[in-house]
mmCIF file of C-alpha atoms in Angstrom:
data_model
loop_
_atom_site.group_PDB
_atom_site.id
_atom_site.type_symbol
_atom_site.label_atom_id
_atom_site.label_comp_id
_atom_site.label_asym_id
_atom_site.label_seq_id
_atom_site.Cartn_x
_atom_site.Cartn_y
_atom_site.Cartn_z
ATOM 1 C CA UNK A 1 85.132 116.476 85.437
ATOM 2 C CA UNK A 2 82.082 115.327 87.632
ATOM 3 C CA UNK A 3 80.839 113.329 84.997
ATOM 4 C CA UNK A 4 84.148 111.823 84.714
ATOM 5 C CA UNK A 5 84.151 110.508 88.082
ATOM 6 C CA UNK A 6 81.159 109.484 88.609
ATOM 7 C CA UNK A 7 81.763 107.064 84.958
ATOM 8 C CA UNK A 8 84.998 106.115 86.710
ATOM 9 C CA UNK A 9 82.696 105.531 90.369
ATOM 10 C CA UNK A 10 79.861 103.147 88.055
ATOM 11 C CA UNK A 11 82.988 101.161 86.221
ATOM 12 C CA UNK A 12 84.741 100.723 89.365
ATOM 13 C CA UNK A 13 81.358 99.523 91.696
ATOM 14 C CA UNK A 14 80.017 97.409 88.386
ATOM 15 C CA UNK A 15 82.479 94.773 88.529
ATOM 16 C CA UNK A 16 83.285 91.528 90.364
ATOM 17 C CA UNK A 17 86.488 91.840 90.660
ATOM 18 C CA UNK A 18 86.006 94.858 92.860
ATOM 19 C CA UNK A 19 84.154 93.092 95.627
ATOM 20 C CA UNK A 20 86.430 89.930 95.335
ATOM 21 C CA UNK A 21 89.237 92.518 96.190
ATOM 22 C CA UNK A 22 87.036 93.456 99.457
ATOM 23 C CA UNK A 23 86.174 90.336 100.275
ATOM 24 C CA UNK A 24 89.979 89.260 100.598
ATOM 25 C CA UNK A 25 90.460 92.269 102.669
ATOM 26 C CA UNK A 26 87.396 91.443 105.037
ATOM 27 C CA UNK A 27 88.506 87.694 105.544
ATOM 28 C CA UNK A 28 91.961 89.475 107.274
ATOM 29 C CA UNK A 29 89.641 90.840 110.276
ATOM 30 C CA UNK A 30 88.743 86.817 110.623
ATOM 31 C CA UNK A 31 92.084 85.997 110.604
ATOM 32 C CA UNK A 32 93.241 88.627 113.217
ATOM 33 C CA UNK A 33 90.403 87.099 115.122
ATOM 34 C CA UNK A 34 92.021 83.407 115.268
ATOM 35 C CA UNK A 35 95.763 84.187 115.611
ATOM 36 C CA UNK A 36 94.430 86.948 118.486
ATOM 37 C CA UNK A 37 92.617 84.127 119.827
ATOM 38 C CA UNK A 38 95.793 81.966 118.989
ATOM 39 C CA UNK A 39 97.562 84.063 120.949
ATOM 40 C CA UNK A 40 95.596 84.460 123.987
ATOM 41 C CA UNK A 41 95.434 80.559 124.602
ATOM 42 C CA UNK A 42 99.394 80.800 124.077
ATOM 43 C CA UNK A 43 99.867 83.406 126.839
ATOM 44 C CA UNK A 44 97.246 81.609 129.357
ATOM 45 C CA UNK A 45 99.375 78.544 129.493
ATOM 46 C CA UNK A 46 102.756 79.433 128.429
ATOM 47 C CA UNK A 47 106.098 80.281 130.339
ATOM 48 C CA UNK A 48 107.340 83.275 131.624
ATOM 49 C CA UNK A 49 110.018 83.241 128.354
ATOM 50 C CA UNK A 50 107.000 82.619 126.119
ATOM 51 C CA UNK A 51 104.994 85.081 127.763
ATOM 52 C CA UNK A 52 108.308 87.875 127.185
ATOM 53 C CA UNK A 53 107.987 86.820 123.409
ATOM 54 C CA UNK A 54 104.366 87.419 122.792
ATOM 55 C CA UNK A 55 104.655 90.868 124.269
ATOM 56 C CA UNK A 56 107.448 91.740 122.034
ATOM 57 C CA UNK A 57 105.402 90.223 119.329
ATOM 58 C CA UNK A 58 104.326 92.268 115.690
ATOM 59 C CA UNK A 59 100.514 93.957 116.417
ATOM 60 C CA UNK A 60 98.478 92.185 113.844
ATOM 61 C CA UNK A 61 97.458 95.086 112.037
ATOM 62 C CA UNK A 62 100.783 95.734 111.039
ATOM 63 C CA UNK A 63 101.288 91.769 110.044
ATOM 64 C CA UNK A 64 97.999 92.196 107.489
ATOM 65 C CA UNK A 65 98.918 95.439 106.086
ATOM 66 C CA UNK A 66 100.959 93.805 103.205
ATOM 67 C CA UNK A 67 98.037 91.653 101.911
ATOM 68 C CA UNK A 68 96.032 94.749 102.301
ATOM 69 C CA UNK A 69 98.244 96.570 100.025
ATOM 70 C CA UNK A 70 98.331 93.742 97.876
ATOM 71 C CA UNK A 71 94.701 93.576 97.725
ATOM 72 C CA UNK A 72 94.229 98.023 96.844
ATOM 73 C CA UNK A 73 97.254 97.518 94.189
ATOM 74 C CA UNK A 74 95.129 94.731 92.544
ATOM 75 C CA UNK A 75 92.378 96.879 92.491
ATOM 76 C CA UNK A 76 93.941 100.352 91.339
ATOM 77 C CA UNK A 77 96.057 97.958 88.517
ATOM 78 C CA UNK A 78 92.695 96.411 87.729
ATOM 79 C CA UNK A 79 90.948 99.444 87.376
ATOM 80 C CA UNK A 80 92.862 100.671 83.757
ATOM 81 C CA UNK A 81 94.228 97.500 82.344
ATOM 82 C CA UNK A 82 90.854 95.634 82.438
ATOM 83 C CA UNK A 83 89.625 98.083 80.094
ATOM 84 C CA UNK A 84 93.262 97.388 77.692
ATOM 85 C CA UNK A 85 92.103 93.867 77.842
ATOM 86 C CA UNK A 86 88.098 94.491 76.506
ATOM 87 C CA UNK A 87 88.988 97.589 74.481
ATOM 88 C CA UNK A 88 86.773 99.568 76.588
ATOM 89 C CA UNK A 89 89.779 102.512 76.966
ATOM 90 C CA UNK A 90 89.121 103.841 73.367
ATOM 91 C CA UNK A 91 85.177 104.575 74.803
ATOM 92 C CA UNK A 92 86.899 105.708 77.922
ATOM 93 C CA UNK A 93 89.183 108.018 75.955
ATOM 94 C CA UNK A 94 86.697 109.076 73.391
ATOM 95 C CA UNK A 95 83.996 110.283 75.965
ATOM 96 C CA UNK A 96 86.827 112.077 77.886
ATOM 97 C CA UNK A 97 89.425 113.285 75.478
ATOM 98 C CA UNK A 98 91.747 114.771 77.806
ATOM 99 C CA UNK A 99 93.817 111.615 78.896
ATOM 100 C CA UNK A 100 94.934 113.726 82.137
ATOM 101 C CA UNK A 101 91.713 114.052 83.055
ATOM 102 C CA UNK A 102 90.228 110.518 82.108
ATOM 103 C CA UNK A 103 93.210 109.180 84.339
ATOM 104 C CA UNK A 104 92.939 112.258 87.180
ATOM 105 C CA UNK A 105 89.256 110.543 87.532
ATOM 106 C CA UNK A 106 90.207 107.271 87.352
ATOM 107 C CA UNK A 107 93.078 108.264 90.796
ATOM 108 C CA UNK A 108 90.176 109.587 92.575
ATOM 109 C CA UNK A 109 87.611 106.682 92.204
ATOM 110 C CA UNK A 110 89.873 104.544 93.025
ATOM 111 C CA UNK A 111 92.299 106.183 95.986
ATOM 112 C CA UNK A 112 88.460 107.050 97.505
ATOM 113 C CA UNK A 113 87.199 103.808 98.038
ATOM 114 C CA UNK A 114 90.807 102.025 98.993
ATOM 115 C CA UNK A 115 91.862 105.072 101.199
ATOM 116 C CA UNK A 116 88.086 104.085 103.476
ATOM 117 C CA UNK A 117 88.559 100.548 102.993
ATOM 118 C CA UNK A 118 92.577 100.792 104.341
ATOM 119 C CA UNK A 119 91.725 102.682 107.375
ATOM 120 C CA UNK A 120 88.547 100.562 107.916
ATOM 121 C CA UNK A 121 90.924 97.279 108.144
ATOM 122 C CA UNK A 122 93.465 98.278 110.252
ATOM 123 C CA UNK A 123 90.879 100.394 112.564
ATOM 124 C CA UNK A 124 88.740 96.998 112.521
ATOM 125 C CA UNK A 125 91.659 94.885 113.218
ATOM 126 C CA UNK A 126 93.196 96.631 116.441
ATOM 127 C CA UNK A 127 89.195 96.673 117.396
ATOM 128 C CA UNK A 128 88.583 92.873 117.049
ATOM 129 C CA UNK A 129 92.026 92.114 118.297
ATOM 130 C CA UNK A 130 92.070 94.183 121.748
ATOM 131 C CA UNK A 131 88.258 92.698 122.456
ATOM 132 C CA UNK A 132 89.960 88.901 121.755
ATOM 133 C CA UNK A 133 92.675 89.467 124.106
ATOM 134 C CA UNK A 134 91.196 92.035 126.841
ATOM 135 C CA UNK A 135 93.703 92.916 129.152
ATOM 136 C CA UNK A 136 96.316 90.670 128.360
ATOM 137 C CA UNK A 137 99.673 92.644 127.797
ATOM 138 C CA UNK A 138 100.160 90.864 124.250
ATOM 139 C CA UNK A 139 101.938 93.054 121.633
ATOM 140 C CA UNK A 140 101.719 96.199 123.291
ATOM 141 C CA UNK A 141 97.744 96.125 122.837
ATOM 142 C CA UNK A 142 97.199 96.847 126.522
ATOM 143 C CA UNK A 143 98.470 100.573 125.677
ATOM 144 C CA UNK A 144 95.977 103.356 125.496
ATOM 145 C CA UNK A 145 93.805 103.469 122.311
ATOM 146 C CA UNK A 146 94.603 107.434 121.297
ATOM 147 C CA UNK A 147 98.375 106.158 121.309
ATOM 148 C CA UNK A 148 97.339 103.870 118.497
ATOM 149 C CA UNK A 149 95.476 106.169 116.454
ATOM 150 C CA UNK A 150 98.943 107.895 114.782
ATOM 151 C CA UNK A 151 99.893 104.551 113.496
ATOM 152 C CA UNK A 152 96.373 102.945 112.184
ATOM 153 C CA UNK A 153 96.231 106.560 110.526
ATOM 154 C CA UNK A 154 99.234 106.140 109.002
ATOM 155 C CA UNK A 155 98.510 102.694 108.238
ATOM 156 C CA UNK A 156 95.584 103.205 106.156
ATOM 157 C CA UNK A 157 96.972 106.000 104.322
ATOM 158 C CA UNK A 158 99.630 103.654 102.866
ATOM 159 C CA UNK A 159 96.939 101.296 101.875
ATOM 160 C CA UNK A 160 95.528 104.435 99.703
ATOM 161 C CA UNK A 161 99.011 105.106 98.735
ATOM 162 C CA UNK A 162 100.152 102.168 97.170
ATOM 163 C CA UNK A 163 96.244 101.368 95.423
ATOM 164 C CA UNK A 164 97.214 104.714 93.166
ATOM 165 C CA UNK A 165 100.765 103.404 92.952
ATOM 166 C CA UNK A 166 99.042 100.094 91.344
ATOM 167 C CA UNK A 167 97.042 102.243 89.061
ATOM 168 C CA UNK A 168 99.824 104.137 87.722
ATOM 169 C CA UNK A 169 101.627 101.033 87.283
ATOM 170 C CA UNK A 170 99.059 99.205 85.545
ATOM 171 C CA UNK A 171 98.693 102.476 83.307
ATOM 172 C CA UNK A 172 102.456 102.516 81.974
ATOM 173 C CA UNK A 173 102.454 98.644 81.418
ATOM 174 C CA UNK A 174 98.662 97.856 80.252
ATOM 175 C CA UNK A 175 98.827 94.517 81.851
ATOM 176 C CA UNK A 176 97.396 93.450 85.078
ATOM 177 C CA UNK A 177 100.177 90.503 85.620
ATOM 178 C CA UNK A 178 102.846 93.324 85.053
ATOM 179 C CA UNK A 179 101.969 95.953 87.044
ATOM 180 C CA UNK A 180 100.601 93.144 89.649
ATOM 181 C CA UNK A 181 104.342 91.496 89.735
ATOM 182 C CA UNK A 182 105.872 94.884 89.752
ATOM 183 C CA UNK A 183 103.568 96.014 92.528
ATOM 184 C CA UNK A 184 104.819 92.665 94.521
ATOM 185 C CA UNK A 185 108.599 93.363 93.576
ATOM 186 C CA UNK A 186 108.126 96.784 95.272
ATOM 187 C CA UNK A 187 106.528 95.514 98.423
ATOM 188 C CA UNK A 188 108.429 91.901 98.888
ATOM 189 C CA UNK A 189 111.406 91.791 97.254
ATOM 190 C CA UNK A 190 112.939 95.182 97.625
ATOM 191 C CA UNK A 191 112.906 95.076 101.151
ATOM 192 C CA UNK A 192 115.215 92.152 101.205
ATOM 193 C CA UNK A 193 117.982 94.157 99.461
ATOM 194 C CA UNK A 194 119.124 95.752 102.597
ATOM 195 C CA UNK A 195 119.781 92.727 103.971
ATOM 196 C CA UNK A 196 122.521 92.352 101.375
ATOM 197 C CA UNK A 197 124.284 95.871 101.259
ATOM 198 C CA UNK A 198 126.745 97.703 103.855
ATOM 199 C CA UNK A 199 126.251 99.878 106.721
ATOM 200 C CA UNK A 200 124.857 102.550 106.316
ATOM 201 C CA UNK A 201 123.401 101.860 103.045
ATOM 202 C CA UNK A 202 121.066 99.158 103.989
ATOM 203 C CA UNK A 203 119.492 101.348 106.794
ATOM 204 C CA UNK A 204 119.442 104.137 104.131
ATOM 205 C CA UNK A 205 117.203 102.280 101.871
ATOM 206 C CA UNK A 206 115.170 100.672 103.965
ATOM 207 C CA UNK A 207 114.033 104.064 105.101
ATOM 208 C CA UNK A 208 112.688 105.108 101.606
ATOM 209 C CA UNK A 209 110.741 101.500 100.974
ATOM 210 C CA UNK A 210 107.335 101.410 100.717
ATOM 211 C CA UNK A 211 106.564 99.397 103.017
ATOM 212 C CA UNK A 212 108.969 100.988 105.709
ATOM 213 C CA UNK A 213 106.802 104.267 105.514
ATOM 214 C CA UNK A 214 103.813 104.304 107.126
ATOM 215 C CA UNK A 215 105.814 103.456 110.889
ATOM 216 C CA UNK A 216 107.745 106.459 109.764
ATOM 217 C CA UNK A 217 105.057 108.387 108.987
ATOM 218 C CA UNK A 218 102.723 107.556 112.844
ATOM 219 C CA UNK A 219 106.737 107.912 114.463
ATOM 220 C CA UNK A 220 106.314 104.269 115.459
ATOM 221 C CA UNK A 221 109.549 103.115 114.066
ATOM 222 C CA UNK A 222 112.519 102.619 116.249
ATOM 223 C CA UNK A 223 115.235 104.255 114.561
ATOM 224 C CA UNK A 224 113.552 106.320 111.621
ATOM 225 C CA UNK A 225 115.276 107.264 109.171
ATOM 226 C CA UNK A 226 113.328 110.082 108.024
ATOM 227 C CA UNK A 227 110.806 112.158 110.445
ATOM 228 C CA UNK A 228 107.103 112.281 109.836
ATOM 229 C CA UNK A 229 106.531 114.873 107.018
ATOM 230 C CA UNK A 230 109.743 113.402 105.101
ATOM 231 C CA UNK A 231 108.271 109.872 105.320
ATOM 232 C CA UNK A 232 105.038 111.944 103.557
ATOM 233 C CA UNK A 233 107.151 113.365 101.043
ATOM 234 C CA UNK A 234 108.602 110.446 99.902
ATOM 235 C CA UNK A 235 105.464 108.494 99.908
ATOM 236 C CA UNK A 236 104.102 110.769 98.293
ATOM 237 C CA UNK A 237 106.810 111.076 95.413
ATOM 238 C CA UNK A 238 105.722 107.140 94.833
ATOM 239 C CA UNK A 239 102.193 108.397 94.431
ATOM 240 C CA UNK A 240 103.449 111.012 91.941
ATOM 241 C CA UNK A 241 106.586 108.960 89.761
ATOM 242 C CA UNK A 242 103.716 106.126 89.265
ATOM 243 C CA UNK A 243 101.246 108.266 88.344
ATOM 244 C CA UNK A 244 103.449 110.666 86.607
ATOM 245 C CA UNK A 245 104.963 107.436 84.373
ATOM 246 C CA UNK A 246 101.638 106.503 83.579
ATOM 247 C CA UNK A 247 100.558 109.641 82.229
ATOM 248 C CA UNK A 248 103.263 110.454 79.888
ATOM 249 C CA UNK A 249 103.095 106.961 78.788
ATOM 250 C CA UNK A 250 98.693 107.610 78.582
ATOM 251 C CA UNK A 251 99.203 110.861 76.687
ATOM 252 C CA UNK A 252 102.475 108.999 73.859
ATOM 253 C CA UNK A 253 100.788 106.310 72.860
ATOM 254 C CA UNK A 254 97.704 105.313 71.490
ATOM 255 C CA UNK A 255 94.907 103.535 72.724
#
């Protein structure tokens, strides 16, 4: 199994696409930077009402997470169907012949690196962010730092969550734009449904979403629908259907 992982570690680290995924992630912490700096020259010289608004404002971590996401779904999605696209899965499959394993490797090389890089965004966000604005009262940023900590936790974990979601995904449909658009459907579009169904069935599923999890999960959210360790469960159980599908589909058909 070692040697498994560290094949899956070299494939991962040896292409482009990998660091072009990274690179998208870093540019967010530039453009947390302007909008925080956006934001401070708004509060300076705006009104009282204006003021009101910018402290009830979104913190910007939590504005970036999606593209974040986005950005670790690419990669875990990228990580299996490139090699369906050069053939390079029947080497993959011959040097490890246990397809649980091959793809058990593959989850770990690729949840490590976009578990670190997740928590290092949103970490590196609320860091740049609260130096921008110092002690102006803008999106609750002038709260203590250790009251932050659940969430960013939380934050980064989802990042990790949905990159394995992305690989299992891209393992069941073998193409990148697939598993890419079905990655988006689950973190765009789905959360508009609620919008369109009755009480209490919109507030129902908008608990379980993706997306709505990781607030859950820190106990940030105003009216959870599901405590802390359920929000875990159930974004967990993503992890685990995604994965799961991909597996049975991995071990049914051929290469």
């Amino acid at each position: 199994m070692s040697g498994a992982l560290a094949a899956e570690w070299i494939k991962l680290r040896s292409v482009r696409s990998t660091y072009y995924v990274f690179a998208v992630v870093a540019s967010t912490l530039l453009l947390a930077a302007l909008m925080a700096w956006n934001g401070t020259n708004a509060w300076d010289s705006g009104t009282p009402e204006q003021r009101a608004a910018w402290q009830r404002a979104q913190p910007l971590e939590t504005m970036f997470l999606p593209l974040v996401q986005l950005c670790a779904a690419v990669l875990g999605a990228m990580a299996i169907t490139s090699e369906y696209t050069t053939g390079m899965i029947r080497t993959s499959l011959t040097a490890v012949p246990s397809r649980p394993a091959a793809l058990a490797a593959k989850a770990a090389a690729v949840a490590a690196p976009s578990l670190a890089t997740g928590l290092a965004a949103m970490f590196a966000t609320h860091g740049i962010v609260r130096l921008v604005i110092g002690d102006r009262p803008l999106a609750d940023y002038d709260t203590p730092f250790p009251d932050s900590v659940p969430l960013l936790l939380a934050l980064g974990l989802s990042v990790g969550a949905v990159a394995l979601v992305g690989l299992g995904v891209g393992t069941a449909l073998r193409s990148t734009a697939g598993a890419i658009v079905a990655v988006c459907v689950l973190l765009f579009v789905l959360p508009v449904l609620p919008a369109f169904l009755p009480s209490p069935w919109d507030e129902r599923l908008a608990g379980v979403l993706l997306p709505n999890l990781a607030m859950q999960l820190a106990g940030a959210a105003d009216d959870p629908l599901l405590p802390p360790m359920g929000a875990f469960a159930v974004m967990a159980a993503y992890v685990v259907v995604a994965l799961g599908a991909g597996a049975v589909l991995l071990l049914r058909r051929d290469a």
